[in-house]
Amino acid sequence: MSGDRRLDLVCIGRTCVDLYAEQEGAKLEDVQSFRKYVGGSAANIAFGTARLGVRSAMLTRVGEEPLGRYVRGALEEAGVDVSRVRLDPEHLTPYVLLAVRETEGFPRLFAYGEAADMALTEEDVELEFIAAAKALLITGTPLSREGSRAACRRAIEAARQSGTGVVFDLDYRPVFWGVVPREKGGEMFAESERVTGEYRAVLPECDLVVGTEEEIRIAGGSTDTLAALRSIREISEATIVLKVGAMGAVLFPEEIPGNIEEGLRVPGFPVEVFNSVGAGDAFMSGFLSGWLRGEPLKECLRLGNACGAIVVSRHGCSPAMPTREELEYFLSLEKKPRNLREDAWLEHLHRATTRRTPEELHVLAIDHRWQLEEMADELGVERGRLQKLKVLLGWAFRRVAQEDPAAGVLLDDVYGGEALEGLTGGGFWIARAAEVAGSRPVELVGGANFAAVLRTWPQEHVVKCNLYMHPDDEQKMKELQEGRVLQLYEACVANERLLLLEVQAPRGTGYGEGDLAALLERFYTLGVYPDWWKLPPASDPGVWKSIGEAVREHDPHCAGLLVLGQGLPEAELAESFAAAASEPLCRGFAIGRSIYGGAARRWLAGEIGDEELVSEVAAGYGRVISLWREARKPGVKG
């Protein structure tokens, strides 16, 4: 394989949506809810290798509909080149229903029909694109359809001509070949001369062949694994990797020995298996991450086994794929826990290193409730007017956000529900208030059942919680607040949501130089790792330095600190920004009343109209963004 290529890997094969049951142990017919992930062996491998730093690409089709756009977007977010993921207007993105039920080997139902990924044709394969990669990965399922089989053969031909390596993931699913009924989607083996013939037509062109015992047997045309390996070797010089589940994998670089155990073997890692469906794709991702770098084959096997062990401990396949940071941490453990989900740091690493967060945020905070209620009551205006106010503030945000990719908005669903719905799905960074406004000790919407409320929120909504807390609080108050924040954090982790934790001093109090750092350290000690912190303004750079040091010590992967406004005038905001910008972890602001407070009062009083309000707030928002950018310029010190 030539090392001077734009891509490392191009993947062709199954591309679908996996719908994994949330009710563990239930039969598929009894499942009530599912989680949606990218699925399909080829897509999973592209996803997994990209997370490990491989320059991966997909060559496939998805439907020109919501599921297709979801798959394409999720692959792109993971770092996969999706320039050759074609949106097909005539075919739908297929999906697979999976039950997490060990006693029946994870039943699954493939809802394929006239699927977009199987509609791939020779015309979809650009020779130059294949030639731009170190390796081409094809999987067995596309060989079951005439058009996609022709596309695979054209891609292999291009690879052979350009010196691109050919990897064959045998990926045998009998249901796609019609050798088992559709309800038997979980069946992993059924003999078929047709399947064996199609596989053997490809094997001579391969550099690497990887499969389970069942897949090796179908490719070799024998129910005896050793005989099947020898049959493959008769027609192919490829390196052969035999996956043997929890026992790891055995590799055969040349001649097949008299006993399978005599191959190059690296044992697996003994872990508790929660979901074995993604093990093979995870193994392939880890193995290829080493193989494409030219690592020794033994190391490639170790990487593959480690990735497989991590993924079988989690729900789903593609989202469970580890990053390089996770993989390095896992391999560095002298004593590896059997139940990986009990390793809190590994789970946090997965959460922190797979999220996609902006490098900087300019947040217009319009989630205020009790402050606006007081304003409306003072002016003698019905509180219902606050809903229209927030819609207009949402318009002001949108006007600025069109020109600023770092723009974000913070909203509530008490008065901001209409504005929230209007902005959701627009590609904006959106945080949503989770606390009952002004509560101390903090109360969560939905009370003790916040997790159930959170499940109804769109996935893109970042959970924001405002906490009035001080190191000098009475012990009972501390315990109540800490317990509820733990409840909140656990709900966010369980539902795969990001968390913005806001900390402010209770009314009538303030913070000393080290108070905020101490509060943050306390939450880290409790096992709470927010994605962002939202903190009060401070004009002393030393305060921000102590906070930054505390966060880096406990969570070097924290997305950042955001500065509150607390109604300060712009001149004082500039002073606070200058101090905050001296700390590298300060990556933006979340300002509300300082921007819109005056204009909102005049609008509620009937002194200005809708357009004047929107224009004034947009202008103020723009000025605050400029203040932050000025503070962040090199050479500007607090």
XYZ file of C-alpha atoms in Angstrom, residues 90-381:
292
model
C -35.845 6.351 -5.440
C -34.824 4.099 -2.545
C -35.200 4.289 1.221
C -32.543 3.965 3.891
C -32.999 0.493 5.405
C -33.243 -0.130 9.115
C -32.672 -3.034 11.468
C -34.603 -3.781 14.672
C -32.501 -5.462 17.351
C -33.456 -6.945 20.700
C -30.828 -7.012 23.442
C -31.556 -10.548 24.557
C -28.672 -12.915 25.190
C -30.790 -16.075 25.436
C -31.829 -15.787 21.785
C -28.580 -14.454 20.388
C -29.825 -10.895 19.867
C -32.841 -11.316 17.545
C -32.893 -8.840 14.694
C -35.231 -7.981 11.867
C -33.752 -6.497 8.689
C -36.253 -4.088 7.106
C -34.507 -3.856 3.761
C -36.660 -4.386 0.663
C -35.488 -2.049 -2.111
C -32.780 -0.511 0.047
C -30.623 2.436 -0.982
C -27.285 0.848 -0.024
C -28.036 -2.192 -2.186
C -28.919 0.061 -5.132
C -25.252 0.990 -5.583
C -24.072 0.574 -9.189
C -20.847 0.646 -11.168
C -21.559 4.276 -12.076
C -21.237 5.220 -8.393
C -17.619 4.055 -8.316
C -15.069 6.679 -9.343
C -11.705 5.121 -10.085
C -9.805 8.197 -8.898
C -11.550 8.078 -5.524
C -10.497 4.465 -4.947
C -6.963 5.290 -6.068
C -6.799 8.086 -3.483
C -6.948 5.574 -0.611
C -4.422 3.218 0.926
C -7.041 0.487 1.180
C -10.516 -0.443 -0.021
C -12.837 -2.362 2.296
C -15.663 -4.390 0.823
C -18.133 -6.471 2.779
C -19.934 -9.636 1.843
C -23.549 -8.483 1.775
C -23.361 -6.281 -1.385
C -22.281 -9.384 -3.290
C -25.847 -10.690 -2.865
C -27.310 -8.165 -5.374
C -26.324 -7.769 -9.020
C -25.872 -3.999 -9.072
C -23.948 -3.656 -5.817
C -21.878 -6.731 -6.714
C -20.843 -5.052 -9.977
C -19.952 -1.899 -8.012
C -17.716 -3.924 -5.683
C -15.959 -5.609 -8.585
C -15.326 -2.284 -10.300
C -13.910 -0.883 -7.040
C -11.652 -3.928 -6.618
C -10.414 -3.556 -10.188
C -9.603 0.115 -9.557
C -7.789 -0.826 -6.356
C -5.681 -3.460 -8.105
C -4.722 -1.006 -10.839
C -3.739 1.764 -8.425
C -1.926 -0.224 -5.746
C -4.719 0.248 -3.215
C -4.951 -2.664 -0.807
C -8.148 -4.742 -0.774
C -9.727 -5.762 2.540
C -12.608 -8.250 2.561
C -14.839 -8.305 5.639
C -16.795 -11.493 4.950
C -19.872 -10.146 6.799
C -22.142 -13.109 6.050
C -25.808 -12.557 6.866
C -27.807 -15.509 5.429
C -31.042 -13.509 5.375
C -29.704 -11.205 2.638
C -29.039 -14.189 0.377
C -32.493 -15.648 0.857
C -31.188 -18.852 2.412
C -33.120 -18.292 5.676
C -36.543 -16.643 6.163
C -36.736 -12.950 7.063
C -37.760 -13.650 10.646
C -34.402 -15.437 11.097
C -32.332 -12.255 10.681
C -30.165 -13.229 13.636
C -28.999 -16.486 12.017
C -25.254 -16.364 11.403
C -24.734 -19.436 9.223
C -26.489 -21.460 6.548
C -24.760 -23.389 3.797
C -25.105 -22.057 0.253
C -23.103 -22.937 -2.844
C -24.127 -19.620 -4.394
C -22.698 -17.593 -1.497
C -19.494 -19.615 -1.481
C -19.111 -19.086 -5.221
C -19.536 -15.311 -5.010
C -17.083 -15.059 -2.120
C -14.494 -17.209 -3.863
C -14.689 -15.004 -6.936
C -13.413 -12.112 -4.793
C -10.894 -13.856 -2.550
C -7.987 -14.003 -5.076
C -7.985 -10.192 -5.307
C -7.663 -9.580 -1.562
C -4.768 -8.567 0.666
C -6.622 -9.078 3.940
C -9.598 -11.344 4.707
C -11.368 -11.188 8.066
C -14.255 -13.300 9.344
C -15.784 -15.340 12.126
C -15.697 -19.132 12.064
C -19.097 -19.194 10.334
C -17.928 -16.691 7.724
C -14.655 -18.492 7.086
C -16.647 -21.675 6.554
C -18.983 -20.145 3.972
C -16.050 -18.532 2.153
C -14.081 -21.799 2.193
C -17.033 -23.972 1.317
C -16.638 -26.338 4.254
C -18.235 -26.766 7.664
C -14.792 -27.638 9.019
C -12.964 -24.411 9.901
C -9.454 -25.727 9.224
C -10.474 -27.162 5.883
C -12.178 -23.884 4.995
C -9.021 -21.938 5.820
C -6.967 -24.211 3.587
C -9.528 -23.856 0.807
C -9.226 -20.062 0.991
C -5.448 -20.271 0.988
C -5.507 -22.353 -2.204
C -6.911 -19.410 -4.153
C -5.756 -16.381 -2.129
C -2.457 -15.074 -0.756
C -4.278 -12.714 1.586
C -3.531 -12.461 5.269
C -6.443 -14.289 6.918
C -7.814 -13.301 10.315
C -10.143 -15.689 12.116
C -12.226 -14.012 14.830
C -13.004 -16.332 17.733
C -15.126 -14.071 19.921
C -14.068 -13.582 23.534
C -10.986 -15.732 22.904
C -9.602 -13.086 20.560
C -8.374 -13.778 17.048
C -5.954 -15.977 15.136
C -4.020 -14.698 12.129
C -2.565 -16.688 9.240
C -0.080 -14.665 7.182
C 1.036 -17.532 4.948
C 0.495 -21.296 4.954
C -2.288 -22.735 7.084
C -0.746 -24.909 9.851
C -1.962 -28.331 10.915
C -3.792 -26.835 13.893
C -5.629 -23.531 14.165
C -3.898 -22.873 17.476
C -0.569 -22.678 15.624
C -1.552 -19.434 13.914
C -0.511 -16.043 15.266
C -2.818 -15.707 18.232
C -3.482 -12.815 20.563
C -5.989 -13.583 23.324
C -8.990 -11.366 23.910
C -9.730 -9.366 27.011
C -12.114 -11.043 29.464
C -14.983 -8.589 29.935
C -18.664 -8.852 30.731
C -20.601 -8.922 27.469
C -23.639 -6.664 27.297
C -24.099 -6.540 23.512
C -22.063 -8.735 21.178
C -23.576 -7.426 17.917
C -20.893 -4.799 17.306
C -17.895 -6.889 18.341
C -16.777 -7.810 14.818
C -16.986 -4.300 13.404
C -15.152 -2.950 16.447
C -12.422 -5.581 16.044
C -12.030 -4.676 12.379
C -11.836 -0.970 13.219
C -9.093 -1.496 15.781
C -7.196 -3.966 13.608
C -7.263 -1.663 10.573
C -6.152 1.341 12.624
C -2.888 -0.517 13.202
C -2.673 -2.321 9.845
C -3.014 0.897 7.851
C -0.157 2.413 9.874
C 2.062 -0.589 9.206
C 2.026 -1.819 12.811
C 3.206 -5.412 13.517
C 0.385 -7.911 13.012
C 0.453 -8.885 16.679
C -0.192 -5.275 17.653
C -3.004 -5.039 15.107
C -4.662 -8.026 16.752
C -4.239 -6.480 20.200
C -5.862 -3.245 19.051
C -8.708 -5.156 17.443
C -9.328 -7.249 20.546
C -9.293 -4.168 22.774
C -11.833 -2.332 20.624
C -14.055 -5.399 20.564
C -13.906 -5.707 24.357
C -14.874 -2.066 24.855
C -17.791 -2.151 22.427
C -19.398 -5.357 23.726
C -19.776 -3.636 27.093
C -22.032 -0.923 25.624
C -25.410 -0.386 23.996
C -25.310 -0.147 20.199
C -22.384 -0.492 17.834
C -21.317 2.696 16.054
C -21.828 5.025 19.070
C -19.955 2.570 21.283
C -16.793 2.692 19.157
C -13.849 3.989 21.214
C -11.641 6.958 20.451
C -7.856 6.829 20.584
C -7.927 8.331 24.086
C -10.247 5.593 25.330
C -8.234 2.860 23.671
C -4.945 4.118 25.135
C -6.469 4.381 28.606
C -7.941 0.876 28.421
C -4.685 -0.653 27.243
C -2.738 1.183 29.971
C -4.759 -0.392 32.791
C -2.690 -3.015 34.586
C -5.840 -4.577 36.006
C -8.754 -4.269 33.636
C -12.229 -4.436 35.201
C -14.458 -7.218 33.965
C -17.473 -4.906 33.843
C -16.156 -1.961 31.853
C -19.272 0.095 32.467
C -18.191 0.310 36.105
C -15.005 2.161 35.107
C -16.240 5.741 35.573
C -13.232 7.345 33.904
C -13.473 5.156 30.798
C -17.163 6.039 30.494
C -16.402 9.733 30.942
C -13.618 9.564 28.368
C -16.065 8.055 25.902
C -18.594 10.798 26.542
C -16.059 13.623 26.449
C -13.969 12.535 23.475
C -16.878 11.634 21.180
C -18.945 14.804 21.620
C -18.721 17.537 19.012
C -18.651 20.934 20.707
C -17.851 24.416 19.386
C -14.403 25.789 20.156
C -16.041 29.059 21.181
C -19.605 30.053 22.124
C -21.394 33.404 22.035
C -24.646 32.596 23.817
C -27.678 34.858 23.989
C -29.267 33.781 27.279
C -33.035 34.346 27.132
C -34.104 31.659 29.588
C -34.969 34.190 32.322
C -38.358 33.641 33.930
C -38.771 35.145 37.401
C -36.799 38.277 36.438
C -39.127 38.900 33.489
C -42.171 38.096 35.593
C -41.108 40.800 38.040
C -40.639 43.207 35.136
C -44.078 42.436 33.692
C -45.753 42.735 37.107
C -44.022 46.062 37.757
C -45.272 47.412 34.410
C -48.748 46.006 34.928
C -48.464 43.784 31.847
